């Protein structure tokens, strides 16, 4: 049973058990369980924990039951999942985590949804996110937050916080996530999951991301095992893959080649990494050295102005949504219902709008600067975040924009670089705080190098297994 500060639904008494998606697939293929049994187990678990976790904004259980009774193809056929509520699914509203957005149903699946569903997964509903995915914690101005299943006083991260909470709590083994500044990796780090942000263009883009002047958004999943993430990447490539990069292929374990690891401990903003996070990253470096890899402390050749460029771009997205919300999000869009973060970001951009040409130049240039790193190393090892997971309230949009903005810039100082550069990065749990919360490290690679990151993640997972909540004993 979970402690009073934890919330999970893991049990060995239902069809899901303690298994990851790959293990469930094997059991489905052997006829030991049915897709309907998995669906019913996931629904029961969702109903058990969602009143506490607030991770599901729109359940579609009856449709999932009907879907489970039909025959489907795909690597994850019959595996229950959730899709994030910033992604269109025919017949369902896409509320973007915001009270400002109406509840009109989407007329069709987004192109990415079609790609995602090609894996055969069975969607049980839509998962929660902070308003427009702008925050790094799934908190709101006037409704309950999504807390961390590991400790309910703490944040589950964001913006894919609902998906991460559902996977960490054992409701489903895998769930959709997307990442425009760390939104796969941050909640994965907070909730003790694997979160891989793919290379830009690896999968079909969402319609909104495809029209951005610099596409910073990548689609993916959060999982409890490296192999689930690797199998997802392989499954998605059976439907579509970016033509300008080598395929990830079917990664099933470590590579024999020893790698040159560049170690980064502090971000380019000058924000010092806290002691617990730094120790976790340094301990991971020692594990890698023990496995025969070479590790060298390096300084990123990235201009400090990048942080300001990304903040300005972040503000520009809020400004565009706030200004053109009626066209982008529906005629019933109500800007007055947006929260302090959305409004503050838009105002921040308006004050600095004159910097737009220089900001866009800086955002585009960073890809070339980042590529230089990999002349002398194969993979970067760094923190995901500059400090451990904060308590709920620390990143609440109820507080003033100025306070929240400073806290976000100090917290989220490692992840945005890969979004601007369009390169892959993977969050992996490698430690715990004194309160028992996960601490993660980030593995980052050159463009198109997901295969290398997954191979290294397999090796770390074997060397230092991280037990999920169903197996964690404190």
Coordinates of C-alpha atoms in Angstrom, one line a residue, residues 79-302:
X79 CA -2.1 -1.3 -24.6
X80 CA -4.1 1.4 -22.7
X81 CA -2.8 5.0 -22.8
X82 CA -3.8 8.7 -22.6
X83 CA -3.3 11.5 -25.0
X84 CA -2.4 15.0 -23.8
X85 CA -5.1 17.6 -24.0
X86 CA -3.3 19.9 -26.4
X87 CA -3.6 17.4 -29.2
X88 CA -6.7 17.0 -31.4
X89 CA -8.7 13.8 -31.4
X90 CA -11.8 13.6 -33.5
X91 CA -15.0 14.3 -31.5
X92 CA -13.2 15.4 -28.4
X93 CA -12.5 19.0 -27.2
X94 CA -8.9 20.2 -27.0
X95 CA -8.9 22.6 -24.0
X96 CA -5.2 23.3 -23.9
X97 CA -5.3 23.2 -20.1
X98 CA -7.1 26.6 -20.1
X99 CA -10.4 28.0 -19.1
X100 CA -10.1 30.4 -21.9
X101 CA -10.6 27.7 -24.5
X102 CA -14.1 26.4 -25.4
X103 CA -15.2 22.8 -25.4
X104 CA -16.1 22.5 -29.1
X105 CA -15.1 19.0 -30.4
X106 CA -12.2 18.5 -32.9
X107 CA -13.5 17.8 -36.4
X108 CA -10.7 15.3 -37.1
X109 CA -7.6 13.7 -35.6
X110 CA -4.4 15.8 -35.9
X111 CA -1.8 14.4 -38.2
X112 CA 0.3 13.4 -35.1
X113 CA -2.7 11.7 -33.5
X114 CA -3.0 9.5 -36.6
X115 CA 0.7 8.7 -36.3
X116 CA 0.4 8.0 -32.6
X117 CA -2.6 5.7 -33.1
X118 CA -0.7 3.7 -35.7
X119 CA 1.0 2.0 -32.8
X120 CA -2.4 0.4 -31.9
X121 CA -2.6 1.9 -28.4
X122 CA -6.1 2.3 -26.9
X123 CA -6.8 5.9 -25.7
X124 CA -8.7 6.1 -22.4
X125 CA -9.0 9.9 -22.4
X126 CA -7.1 13.1 -22.3
X127 CA -4.4 14.0 -19.7
X128 CA -4.0 17.3 -17.9
X129 CA -1.5 20.1 -18.6
X130 CA -1.0 23.6 -17.4
X131 CA -2.4 26.4 -19.5
X132 CA -1.1 26.1 -23.0
X133 CA 1.8 24.1 -21.7
X134 CA 3.7 27.2 -20.6
X135 CA 4.4 26.3 -17.0
X136 CA 6.8 23.7 -15.6
X137 CA 4.2 22.6 -13.0
X138 CA 0.7 21.3 -13.7
X139 CA -0.9 24.0 -11.5
X140 CA -3.8 26.4 -12.2
X141 CA -5.3 29.6 -11.1
X142 CA -8.7 28.3 -10.0
X143 CA -8.7 24.5 -10.0
X144 CA -6.7 21.7 -8.3
X145 CA -3.1 21.0 -9.3
X146 CA -1.8 17.6 -10.4
X147 CA 0.4 16.5 -7.6
X148 CA 3.4 14.1 -7.7
X149 CA 2.4 10.5 -7.1
X150 CA 5.7 10.0 -5.2
X151 CA 4.8 12.7 -2.7
X152 CA 1.5 14.6 -2.9
X153 CA 3.0 17.9 -1.5
X154 CA 5.2 18.2 -4.6
X155 CA 4.8 19.1 -8.3
X156 CA 4.4 16.4 -11.0
X157 CA 6.2 18.7 -13.4
X158 CA 4.8 19.9 -16.7
X159 CA 3.6 20.4 -19.2
X160 CA 3.0 16.7 -19.7
X161 CA 2.3 16.5 -16.0
X162 CA -1.0 14.6 -16.3
X163 CA 0.5 11.9 -18.5
X164 CA 3.5 11.5 -16.2
X165 CA 1.4 11.2 -13.1
X166 CA -0.8 8.5 -14.7
X167 CA 2.2 6.5 -15.8
X168 CA 4.1 6.9 -12.5
X169 CA 0.9 5.9 -10.5
X170 CA 0.5 2.7 -12.6
X171 CA -2.7 3.6 -14.4
X172 CA -1.1 3.0 -17.8
X173 CA 2.4 2.0 -18.7
X174 CA 2.9 4.6 -21.4
X175 CA 1.3 7.9 -22.3
X176 CA 1.5 10.7 -24.9
X177 CA 3.7 13.7 -24.1
X178 CA 5.1 16.6 -26.0
X179 CA 8.0 19.0 -25.4
X180 CA 8.4 22.7 -26.3
X181 CA 10.9 23.6 -23.6
X182 CA 11.3 20.5 -21.5
X183 CA 7.7 19.3 -21.3
X184 CA 8.5 15.6 -21.7
X185 CA 11.7 15.6 -19.7
X186 CA 10.6 17.8 -16.8
X187 CA 7.6 15.7 -15.7
X188 CA 9.6 12.5 -16.4
X189 CA 12.3 13.8 -14.1
X190 CA 9.8 14.8 -11.4
X191 CA 7.9 11.5 -11.6
X192 CA 10.8 9.0 -12.0
X193 CA 10.1 8.1 -15.7
X194 CA 11.9 7.8 -19.0
X195 CA 11.2 10.8 -21.1
X196 CA 12.8 11.1 -24.6
X197 CA 12.4 14.3 -26.6
X198 CA 13.0 13.2 -30.2
X199 CA 14.9 15.1 -32.9
X200 CA 12.9 17.8 -34.6
X201 CA 11.2 16.3 -37.6
X202 CA 11.6 12.7 -36.4
X203 CA 7.9 12.3 -36.2
X204 CA 4.9 14.1 -37.9
X205 CA 4.5 17.5 -36.3
X206 CA 1.4 18.8 -34.8
X207 CA -0.3 21.4 -37.0
X208 CA 0.6 24.3 -34.7
X209 CA 4.2 23.3 -34.4
X210 CA 4.7 23.0 -38.1
X211 CA 4.0 26.7 -38.7
X212 CA 6.3 28.1 -35.9
X213 CA 9.2 30.3 -37.1
X214 CA 11.4 28.0 -35.1
X215 CA 9.7 24.7 -34.4
X216 CA 10.6 23.9 -30.8
X217 CA 8.0 21.2 -30.2
X218 CA 8.6 17.5 -30.4
X219 CA 6.1 14.7 -29.8
X220 CA 6.8 11.6 -27.7
X221 CA 5.8 9.6 -24.6
X222 CA 6.7 9.0 -21.0
X223 CA 7.3 5.5 -19.8
X224 CA 8.6 3.4 -16.9
X225 CA 11.3 1.6 -18.8
X226 CA 13.9 2.3 -21.5
X227 CA 12.7 -0.6 -23.6
X228 CA 9.1 0.9 -23.7
X229 CA 10.5 4.1 -25.0
X230 CA 12.8 2.3 -27.5
X231 CA 9.9 0.2 -28.8
X232 CA 7.7 3.2 -29.1
X233 CA 10.3 4.9 -31.3
X234 CA 10.6 1.8 -33.5
X235 CA 6.8 1.5 -33.7
X236 CA 6.4 5.1 -34.8
X237 CA 8.9 4.6 -37.6
X238 CA 6.8 1.9 -39.1
X239 CA 4.3 4.6 -40.0
X240 CA 6.5 7.6 -40.7
X241 CA 10.0 8.9 -40.0
X242 CA 11.8 12.0 -41.0
X243 CA 13.6 11.5 -44.3
X244 CA 16.6 13.7 -43.6
X245 CA 18.0 11.6 -40.8
X246 CA 19.0 7.9 -40.2
X247 CA 16.2 5.8 -38.7
X248 CA 16.4 5.0 -35.0
X249 CA 15.7 1.4 -35.8
X250 CA 15.1 -1.3 -33.2
X251 CA 17.2 -0.6 -30.2
X252 CA 17.2 -3.5 -27.7
X253 CA 20.2 -2.9 -25.5
X254 CA 23.6 -1.2 -25.0
X255 CA 26.2 -0.8 -27.8
X256 CA 29.7 -2.3 -27.5
X257 CA 31.3 1.1 -28.4
X258 CA 32.5 3.1 -25.5
X259 CA 31.5 6.7 -25.6
X260 CA 33.0 10.1 -24.9
X261 CA 30.7 11.8 -22.4
X262 CA 30.8 15.6 -21.9
X263 CA 29.8 16.4 -18.4
X264 CA 27.8 19.7 -17.7
X265 CA 27.0 20.6 -14.2
X266 CA 25.8 24.2 -14.3
X267 CA 23.6 25.9 -17.0
X268 CA 24.6 28.7 -19.2
X269 CA 22.5 31.1 -17.2
X270 CA 24.9 31.0 -14.3
X271 CA 22.2 29.4 -12.1
X272 CA 24.1 27.0 -9.8
X273 CA 22.8 23.4 -9.7
X274 CA 21.7 22.4 -6.2
X275 CA 23.7 19.9 -4.2
X276 CA 21.3 16.9 -4.5
X277 CA 21.0 17.2 -8.2
X278 CA 24.7 17.8 -8.7
X279 CA 25.6 14.8 -6.7
X280 CA 23.2 12.6 -8.7
X281 CA 24.8 13.8 -12.0
X282 CA 28.3 13.3 -10.6
X283 CA 27.4 9.8 -9.3
X284 CA 26.0 8.9 -12.8
X285 CA 29.3 10.1 -14.3
X286 CA 31.2 7.7 -12.0
X287 CA 28.8 4.9 -13.1
X288 CA 29.6 5.6 -16.7
X289 CA 33.3 5.7 -16.1
X290 CA 33.0 2.4 -14.3
X291 CA 31.4 1.0 -17.4
X292 CA 34.4 2.1 -19.5
X293 CA 33.1 5.4 -21.0
X294 CA 35.3 8.5 -20.8
X295 CA 33.8 11.5 -19.0
X296 CA 35.2 15.0 -19.2
X297 CA 33.8 18.2 -17.6
X298 CA 33.0 20.7 -20.4
X299 CA 31.6 24.2 -20.8
X300 CA 28.8 24.6 -23.3
X301 CA 29.8 26.9 -26.2
X302 CA 26.4 28.7 -26.1

